[in-house]
């Protein structure tokens, strides 16, 4: 029998669905609570937050902390760029602002550089505001213990433990690691 075409075992799934587990019809496997199948990555992601088109990767339980660190790094990088260019414009190019006509005639290259820096500073400032809002949104999600998908769809899992966010450890497991393993009697089976 083809294992990839097999459906779920109804007896097992009855028991597991009561605990929040589902059958993934694309991966043909049991899906833990809060896991979702990503059609872009073609796999199930534990505590999937979202699929990031910029990183071309799913953001979920295993890489959420790294993703959030990356977003915070982008905030600081953008802020340092905006502050640095603003200080350069204020201190180094001040004479061009005070004597605009004279600077334009005597050093058009400097004026072009100043204009390009001003435009770039404006664009990065707008991006800084957007990335900061994005970082604050994810901080809100971390504090509430929710994923982007859960908040935006309004479908909150009833199997979410309080304070359990994408940055926390894994939830319940299908494997009972501390249980005693009982091996079948091979002699009784005729082996």
Coordinates of C-alpha atoms in Angstrom, one line a residue:
X1 CA 0.0 0.0 0.0
X2 CA 1.3 3.5 -0.9
X3 CA 2.0 5.3 2.4
X4 CA 1.8 8.7 0.8
X5 CA -1.8 8.1 -0.3
X6 CA -3.0 6.7 3.0
X7 CA -5.6 8.5 4.9
X8 CA -5.8 9.1 8.6
X9 CA -6.6 6.2 11.0
X10 CA -10.1 7.2 12.2
X11 CA -9.6 5.5 15.6
X12 CA -6.4 7.3 16.3
X13 CA -7.6 10.6 14.9
X14 CA -10.8 10.6 17.1
X15 CA -8.6 10.5 20.2
X16 CA -6.1 13.1 18.8
X17 CA -8.6 15.6 17.5
X18 CA -9.9 16.1 21.1
X19 CA -6.3 17.2 21.9
X20 CA -6.1 19.7 19.0
X21 CA -4.3 17.5 16.5
X22 CA -5.4 17.4 12.9
X23 CA -4.6 15.4 9.8
X24 CA -2.7 17.4 7.1
X25 CA -4.2 16.4 3.8
X26 CA -1.1 17.6 1.9
X27 CA 1.7 16.1 4.0
X28 CA -0.4 13.1 5.0
X29 CA 0.6 13.2 8.6
X30 CA -0.7 14.3 12.0
X31 CA -0.5 18.0 12.5
X32 CA 0.1 19.3 16.1
X33 CA -2.1 22.1 17.6
X34 CA -1.4 25.5 16.0
X35 CA 0.6 24.0 13.2
X36 CA -0.4 25.0 9.7
X37 CA 0.5 23.8 6.2
X38 CA 2.3 26.4 4.1
X39 CA 1.6 26.0 0.4
X40 CA 4.6 28.1 -0.5
X41 CA 7.1 25.9 1.4
X42 CA 5.0 22.7 0.9
X43 CA 5.4 21.6 4.5
X44 CA 3.7 21.9 7.9
X45 CA 5.1 24.5 10.2
X46 CA 4.8 24.3 14.0
X47 CA 3.1 27.4 15.4
X48 CA 3.2 29.1 12.0
X49 CA 3.2 32.8 12.3
X50 CA 3.3 33.7 8.6
X51 CA 5.2 33.1 5.3
X52 CA 7.7 36.0 4.9
X53 CA 8.0 36.9 1.2
X54 CA 11.1 39.0 1.8
X55 CA 13.0 36.0 3.4
X56 CA 11.1 33.5 1.3
X57 CA 10.7 31.4 4.4
X58 CA 8.0 30.4 6.9
X59 CA 8.2 32.0 10.3
X60 CA 7.2 29.7 13.0
X61 CA 8.3 28.1 16.3
X62 CA 11.8 27.2 15.2
X63 CA 12.9 30.5 13.8
X64 CA 10.6 33.1 15.3
X65 CA 13.1 34.4 17.8
X66 CA 15.7 34.8 15.1
X67 CA 13.2 36.5 12.8
X68 CA 12.2 39.0 15.6
X69 CA 15.9 39.6 16.3
X70 CA 16.4 40.4 12.6
X71 CA 13.4 42.8 12.6
X72 CA 14.8 44.6 15.7
X73 CA 18.2 44.8 14.0
X74 CA 16.6 46.4 11.0
X75 CA 15.0 49.0 13.2
X76 CA 18.4 49.9 14.8
X77 CA 20.2 49.8 11.4
X78 CA 17.6 52.1 9.8
X79 CA 17.7 54.5 12.8
X80 CA 21.5 54.7 12.8
X81 CA 21.4 55.4 9.0
X82 CA 18.8 58.2 9.4
X83 CA 20.6 59.8 12.3
X84 CA 24.0 59.5 10.5
X85 CA 22.8 61.1 7.3
X86 CA 20.8 63.7 9.2
X87 CA 23.9 64.7 11.2
X88 CA 26.1 64.7 8.0
X89 CA 23.5 67.0 6.3
X90 CA 23.4 69.3 9.3
X91 CA 27.1 69.6 9.9
X92 CA 28.9 69.0 6.6
X93 CA 26.4 70.3 4.1
X94 CA 25.1 73.2 6.1
X95 CA 26.8 75.8 3.8
X96 CA 24.8 74.4 0.8
X97 CA 21.5 75.0 2.7
X98 CA 22.5 78.5 3.8
X99 CA 23.8 79.6 0.3
X100 CA 21.8 77.4 -2.0
X101 CA 22.3 79.5 -5.2
X102 CA 26.1 79.9 -4.7
X103 CA 26.5 76.2 -3.8
X104 CA 24.5 75.2 -6.9
X105 CA 26.7 77.3 -9.2
X106 CA 30.1 76.5 -7.6
X107 CA 29.7 72.8 -6.8
X108 CA 26.8 71.2 -8.6
X109 CA 28.2 67.7 -7.7
X110 CA 28.0 68.5 -4.0
X111 CA 24.5 69.8 -4.4
X112 CA 23.5 66.6 -6.3
X113 CA 25.1 64.5 -3.5
X114 CA 23.2 66.5 -0.8
X115 CA 19.9 66.2 -2.7
X116 CA 20.4 62.4 -3.1
X117 CA 21.3 62.1 0.6
X118 CA 18.2 64.0 1.6
X119 CA 16.0 61.9 -0.6
X120 CA 17.6 58.7 0.7
X121 CA 17.2 59.9 4.3
X122 CA 13.5 60.5 3.7
X123 CA 12.9 57.1 2.1
X124 CA 14.8 55.3 4.9
X125 CA 12.9 57.4 7.5
X126 CA 9.6 56.1 6.1
X127 CA 10.9 52.6 6.0
X128 CA 12.1 53.0 9.6
X129 CA 8.5 54.0 10.7
X130 CA 7.1 50.9 8.9
X131 CA 9.7 48.5 10.3
X132 CA 9.3 49.9 13.8
X133 CA 5.5 49.4 13.6
X134 CA 6.1 45.9 12.4
X135 CA 8.5 45.2 15.3
X136 CA 6.0 46.6 17.8
X137 CA 3.2 44.4 16.3
X138 CA 5.3 41.3 16.8
X139 CA 6.2 42.4 20.3
X140 CA 2.5 42.6 21.0
X141 CA 2.1 39.1 19.6
X142 CA 4.9 37.8 21.7
X143 CA 3.4 39.3 24.9
X144 CA -0.1 37.9 24.0
X145 CA 1.2 34.5 23.0
X146 CA -0.5 34.6 19.6
X147 CA 0.6 34.2 16.0
X148 CA -0.1 36.6 13.2
X149 CA -2.3 34.1 11.5
X150 CA -4.4 33.6 14.7
X151 CA -5.0 37.3 15.3
X152 CA -5.7 38.2 11.6
X153 CA -8.1 35.3 11.0
X154 CA -9.7 35.5 14.4
X155 CA -9.4 31.7 14.8
X156 CA -7.7 31.2 18.1
X157 CA -6.8 27.7 19.1
X158 CA -8.4 26.5 22.2
X159 CA -5.3 24.4 22.8
X160 CA -3.1 27.5 23.4
X161 CA -1.5 27.3 26.8
X162 CA -1.4 30.7 28.6
X163 CA 1.8 32.7 27.9
X164 CA 2.8 30.2 25.2
X165 CA 4.2 32.3 22.3
X166 CA 6.3 31.5 19.3
X167 CA 9.4 32.2 21.4
X168 CA 8.5 29.7 24.1
X169 CA 9.1 26.0 24.0
X170 CA 7.1 23.3 22.3
X171 CA 3.7 22.2 23.4
X172 CA 2.4 18.7 24.0
X173 CA 4.1 15.9 22.1
X174 CA 2.7 12.8 20.4
X175 CA 5.6 10.8 21.7
X176 CA 5.5 10.0 25.4
X177 CA 9.2 10.2 26.0
X178 CA 9.1 9.4 29.7
X179 CA 6.8 6.3 29.3
X180 CA 8.2 2.9 29.7
X181 CA 8.7 1.1 26.3
X182 CA 7.3 -2.3 26.2
X183 CA 8.6 -4.6 23.5
X184 CA 6.4 -7.4 22.1
X185 CA 7.3 -11.0 23.0
X186 CA 9.0 -12.1 19.8
X187 CA 8.9 -15.8 20.8
X188 CA 5.2 -15.7 21.2
X189 CA 4.9 -14.1 17.7
X190 CA 6.9 -16.9 16.3
X191 CA 10.0 -14.9 15.3

